[in-house]
GROMACS .gro file of C-alpha atoms in nm:
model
  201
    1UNK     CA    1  -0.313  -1.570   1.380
    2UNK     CA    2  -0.482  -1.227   1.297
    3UNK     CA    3  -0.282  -1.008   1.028
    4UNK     CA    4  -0.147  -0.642   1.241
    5UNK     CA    5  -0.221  -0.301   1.075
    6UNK     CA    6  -0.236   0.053   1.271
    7UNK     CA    7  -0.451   0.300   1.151
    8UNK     CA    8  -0.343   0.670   1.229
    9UNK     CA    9  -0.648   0.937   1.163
   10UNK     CA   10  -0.520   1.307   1.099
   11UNK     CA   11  -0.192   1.230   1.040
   12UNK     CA   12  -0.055   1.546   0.911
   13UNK     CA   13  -0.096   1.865   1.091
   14UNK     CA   14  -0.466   2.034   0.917
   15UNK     CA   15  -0.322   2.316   0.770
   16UNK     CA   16  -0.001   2.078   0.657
   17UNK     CA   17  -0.209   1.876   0.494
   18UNK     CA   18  -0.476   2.112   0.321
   19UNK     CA   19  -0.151   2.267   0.161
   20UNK     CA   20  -0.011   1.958   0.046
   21UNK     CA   21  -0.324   1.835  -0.100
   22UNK     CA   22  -0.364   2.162  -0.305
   23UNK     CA   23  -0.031   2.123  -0.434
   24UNK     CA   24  -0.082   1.749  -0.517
   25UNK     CA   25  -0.311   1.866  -0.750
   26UNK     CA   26  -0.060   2.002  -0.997
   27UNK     CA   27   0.220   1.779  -0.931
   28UNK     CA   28   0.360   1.593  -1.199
   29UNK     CA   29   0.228   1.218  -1.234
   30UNK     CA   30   0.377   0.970  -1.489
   31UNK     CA   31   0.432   0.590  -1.567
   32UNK     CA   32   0.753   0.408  -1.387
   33UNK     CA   33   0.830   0.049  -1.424
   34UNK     CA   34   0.934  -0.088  -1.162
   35UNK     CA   35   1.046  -0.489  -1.172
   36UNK     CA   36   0.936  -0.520  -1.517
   37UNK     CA   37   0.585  -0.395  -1.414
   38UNK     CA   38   0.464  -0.037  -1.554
   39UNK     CA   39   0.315   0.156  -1.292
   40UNK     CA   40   0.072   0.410  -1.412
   41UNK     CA   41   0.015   0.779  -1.181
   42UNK     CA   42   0.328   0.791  -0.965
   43UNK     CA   43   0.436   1.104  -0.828
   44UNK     CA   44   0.836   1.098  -0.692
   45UNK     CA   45   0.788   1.385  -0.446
   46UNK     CA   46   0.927   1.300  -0.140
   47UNK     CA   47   0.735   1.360   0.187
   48UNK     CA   48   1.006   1.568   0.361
   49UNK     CA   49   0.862   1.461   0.725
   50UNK     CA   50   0.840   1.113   0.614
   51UNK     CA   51   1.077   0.974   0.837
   52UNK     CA   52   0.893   1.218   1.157
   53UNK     CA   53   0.566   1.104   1.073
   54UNK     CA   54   0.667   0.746   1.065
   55UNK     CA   55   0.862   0.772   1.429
   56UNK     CA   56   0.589   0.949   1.574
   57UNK     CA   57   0.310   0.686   1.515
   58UNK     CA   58   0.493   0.416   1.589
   59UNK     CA   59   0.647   0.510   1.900
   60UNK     CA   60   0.971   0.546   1.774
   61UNK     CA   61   1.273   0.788   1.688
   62UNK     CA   62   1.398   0.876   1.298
   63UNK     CA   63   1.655   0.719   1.301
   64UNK     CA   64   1.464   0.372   1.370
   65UNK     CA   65   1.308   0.434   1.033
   66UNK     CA   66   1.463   0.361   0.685
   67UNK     CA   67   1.244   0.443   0.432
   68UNK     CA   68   1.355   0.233   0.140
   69UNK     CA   69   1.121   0.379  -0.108
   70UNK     CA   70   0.850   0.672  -0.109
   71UNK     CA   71   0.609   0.785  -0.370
   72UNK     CA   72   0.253   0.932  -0.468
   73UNK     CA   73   0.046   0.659  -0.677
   74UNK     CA   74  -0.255   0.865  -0.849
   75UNK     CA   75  -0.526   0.569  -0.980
   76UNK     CA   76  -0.808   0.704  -1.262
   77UNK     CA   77  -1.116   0.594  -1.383
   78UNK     CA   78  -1.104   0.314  -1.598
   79UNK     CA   79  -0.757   0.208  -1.425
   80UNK     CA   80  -0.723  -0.126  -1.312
   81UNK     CA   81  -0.447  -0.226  -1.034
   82UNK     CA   82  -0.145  -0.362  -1.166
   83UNK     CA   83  -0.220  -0.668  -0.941
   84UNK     CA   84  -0.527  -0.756  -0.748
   85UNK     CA   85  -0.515  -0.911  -0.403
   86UNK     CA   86  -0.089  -0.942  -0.374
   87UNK     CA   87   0.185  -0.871  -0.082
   88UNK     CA   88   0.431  -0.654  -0.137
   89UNK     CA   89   0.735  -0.796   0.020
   90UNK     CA   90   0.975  -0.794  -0.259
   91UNK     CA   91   1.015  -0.399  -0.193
   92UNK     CA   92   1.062  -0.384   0.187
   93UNK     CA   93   0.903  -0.502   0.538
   94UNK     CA   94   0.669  -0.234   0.644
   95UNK     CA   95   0.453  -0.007   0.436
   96UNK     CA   96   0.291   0.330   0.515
   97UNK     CA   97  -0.036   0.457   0.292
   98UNK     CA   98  -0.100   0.830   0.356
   99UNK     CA   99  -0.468   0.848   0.214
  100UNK     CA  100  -0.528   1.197   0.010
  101UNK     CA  101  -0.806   1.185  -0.193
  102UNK     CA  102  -1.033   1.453  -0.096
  103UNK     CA  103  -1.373   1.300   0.110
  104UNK     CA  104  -1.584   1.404  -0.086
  105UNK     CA  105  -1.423   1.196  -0.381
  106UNK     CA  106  -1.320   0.875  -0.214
  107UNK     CA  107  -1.427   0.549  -0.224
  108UNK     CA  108  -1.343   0.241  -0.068
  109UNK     CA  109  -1.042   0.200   0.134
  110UNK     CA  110  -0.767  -0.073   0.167
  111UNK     CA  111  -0.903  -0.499   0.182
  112UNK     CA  112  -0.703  -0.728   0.325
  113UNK     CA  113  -0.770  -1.098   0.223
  114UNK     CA  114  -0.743  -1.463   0.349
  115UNK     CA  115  -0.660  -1.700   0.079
  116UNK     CA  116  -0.860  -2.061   0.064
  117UNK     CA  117  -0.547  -2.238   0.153
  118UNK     CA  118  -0.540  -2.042   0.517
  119UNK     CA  119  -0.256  -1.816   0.401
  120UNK     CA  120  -0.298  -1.449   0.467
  121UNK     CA  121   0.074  -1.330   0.451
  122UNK     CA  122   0.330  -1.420   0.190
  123UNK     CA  123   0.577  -1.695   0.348
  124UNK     CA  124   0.901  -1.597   0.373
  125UNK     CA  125   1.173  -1.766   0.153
  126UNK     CA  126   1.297  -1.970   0.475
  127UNK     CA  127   0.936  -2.078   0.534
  128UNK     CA  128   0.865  -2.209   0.219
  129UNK     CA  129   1.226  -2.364   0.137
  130UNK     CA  130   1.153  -2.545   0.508
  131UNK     CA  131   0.778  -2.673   0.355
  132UNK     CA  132   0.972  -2.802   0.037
  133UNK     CA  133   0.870  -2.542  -0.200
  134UNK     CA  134   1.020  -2.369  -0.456
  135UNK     CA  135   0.991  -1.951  -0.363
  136UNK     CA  136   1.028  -1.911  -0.755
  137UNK     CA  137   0.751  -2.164  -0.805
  138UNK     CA  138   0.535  -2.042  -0.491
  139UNK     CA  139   0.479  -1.634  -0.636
  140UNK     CA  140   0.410  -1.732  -0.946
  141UNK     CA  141   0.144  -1.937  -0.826
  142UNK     CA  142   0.035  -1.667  -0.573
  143UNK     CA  143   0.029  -1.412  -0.884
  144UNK     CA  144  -0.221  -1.641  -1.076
  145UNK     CA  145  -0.412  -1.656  -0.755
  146UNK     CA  146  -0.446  -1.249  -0.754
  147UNK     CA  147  -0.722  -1.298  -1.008
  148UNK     CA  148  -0.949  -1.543  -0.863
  149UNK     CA  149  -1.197  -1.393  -0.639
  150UNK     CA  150  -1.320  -1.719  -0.559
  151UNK     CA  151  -1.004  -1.834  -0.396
  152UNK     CA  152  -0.986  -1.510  -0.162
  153UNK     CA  153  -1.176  -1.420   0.157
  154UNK     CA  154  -1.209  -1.047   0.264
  155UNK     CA  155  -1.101  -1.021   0.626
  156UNK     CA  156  -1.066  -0.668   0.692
  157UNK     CA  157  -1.115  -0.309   0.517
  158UNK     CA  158  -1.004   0.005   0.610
  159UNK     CA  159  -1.194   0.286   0.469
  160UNK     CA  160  -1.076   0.563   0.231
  161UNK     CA  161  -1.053   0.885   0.452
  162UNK     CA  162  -0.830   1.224   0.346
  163UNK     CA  163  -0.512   1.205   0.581
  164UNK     CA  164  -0.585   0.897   0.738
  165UNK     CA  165  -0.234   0.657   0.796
  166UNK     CA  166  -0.233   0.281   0.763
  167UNK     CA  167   0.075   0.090   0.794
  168UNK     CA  168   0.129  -0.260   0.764
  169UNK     CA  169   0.356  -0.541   0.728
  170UNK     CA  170   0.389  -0.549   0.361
  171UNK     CA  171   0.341  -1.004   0.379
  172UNK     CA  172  -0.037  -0.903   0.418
  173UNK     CA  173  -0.244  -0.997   0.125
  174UNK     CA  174  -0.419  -0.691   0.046
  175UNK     CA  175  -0.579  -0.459  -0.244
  176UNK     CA  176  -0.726  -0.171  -0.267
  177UNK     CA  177  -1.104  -0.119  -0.256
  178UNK     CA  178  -1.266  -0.064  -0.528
  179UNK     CA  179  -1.028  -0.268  -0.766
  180UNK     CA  180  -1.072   0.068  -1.040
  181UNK     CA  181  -0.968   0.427  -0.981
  182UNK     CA  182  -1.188   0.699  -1.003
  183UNK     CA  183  -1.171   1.060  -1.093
  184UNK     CA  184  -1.050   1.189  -1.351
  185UNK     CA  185  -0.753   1.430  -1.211
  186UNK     CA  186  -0.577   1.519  -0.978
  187UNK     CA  187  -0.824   1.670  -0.766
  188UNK     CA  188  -1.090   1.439  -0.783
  189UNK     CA  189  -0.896   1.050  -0.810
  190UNK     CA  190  -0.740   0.833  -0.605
  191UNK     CA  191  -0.437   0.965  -0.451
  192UNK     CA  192  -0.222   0.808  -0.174
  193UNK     CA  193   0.118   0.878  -0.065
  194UNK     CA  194   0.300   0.546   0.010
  195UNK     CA  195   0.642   0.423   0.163
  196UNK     CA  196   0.792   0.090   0.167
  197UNK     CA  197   1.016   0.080   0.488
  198UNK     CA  198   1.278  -0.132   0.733
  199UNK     CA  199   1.296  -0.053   1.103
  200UNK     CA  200   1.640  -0.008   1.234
  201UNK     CA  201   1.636  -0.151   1.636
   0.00000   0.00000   0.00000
């Protein structure tokens, strides 16, 4: 089975987004922790057509979308990810990356990754309570997998590009591409908008 992601190029209107990103450059960026994990960079300005933007490229209406949790994550130079190759299911189904960087600044994109066992999504609870395991057990073990390159195989990447949309289920085993930031600002690092979300049908 082949993991599902849409990819959404020009996502806000140009002159929308040229006066966002200027702005983004002097918004306010500090550390949250979040589930016991401190999360360098993040931005809590909401997206005000978040929930339009999300409808639109998925063929849907607003009120199908229930954003559960938005944010701007700003990554630096000499930053490493919180966690390498992970899923982030424990926040929400879906998630939506608006990439902002400016083009002439980014690198990489988004990975997504096949583990050696097969697995390229995070089982649900059911699933893995159904195989006999223990979901406590099972994400630990998936979290000491993060860091061993040797256990992962890169299946897909989608490249870094300003105001490009990807959104994915958030089971995918992914990471971003390169591991590091870059930049050192605002204006010149890694910069993404992102939303964790539930569809209401």
């Amino acid at each position: 089975m082949r993991r599902t992601f849409l990819v959404i190029d020009d996502a806000l209107e140009a002159q929308r987004a040229g006066s966002l990103r200027t702005a983004m450059d002097t918004a306010t960026y500090s550390s949250v922790v979040v589930q016991n994990v401190t999360y360098p960079g993040v931005c809590k300005d909401e997206l005000p057509e978040a929930k339009q933007l999300l409808a639109d490229s998925l063929g849907l209406l607003p009120e199908h979308i229930d954003i559960e949790r938005q944010f701007w994550k700003l990554s630096l130079a000499g930053e490493d990810p919180e966690f390498r190759v992970h899923a982030d299911n424990v926040f929400s189904d879906n998630v939506a990356l608006l990439y902002f960087s400016r083009d002439e600044h980014a690198k990489g994109g988004t990975a997504f990754w096949q583990h050696s066992s097969g697995l390229w999504e995070h089982p649900s609870k059911q699933t893995l309570v159904a195989a006999g395991h223990n979901p406590e057990d099972f994400d630990v073990w998936v979290q000491d997998q993060c860091f061993l390159p040797e256990q992962w195989r890169q299946t897909d990447v989608v490249n870094f590009r300003f105001n490009r949309l990807l959104i994915n289920p958030t089971r995918a085993y992914h990471s971003r591409t390169p591991f590091e930031g870059w930049g050192s600002n605002a204006k010149d690092g890694r910069l993404v908008w992102t939303a964790f979300f539930k569809l209401k049908l």
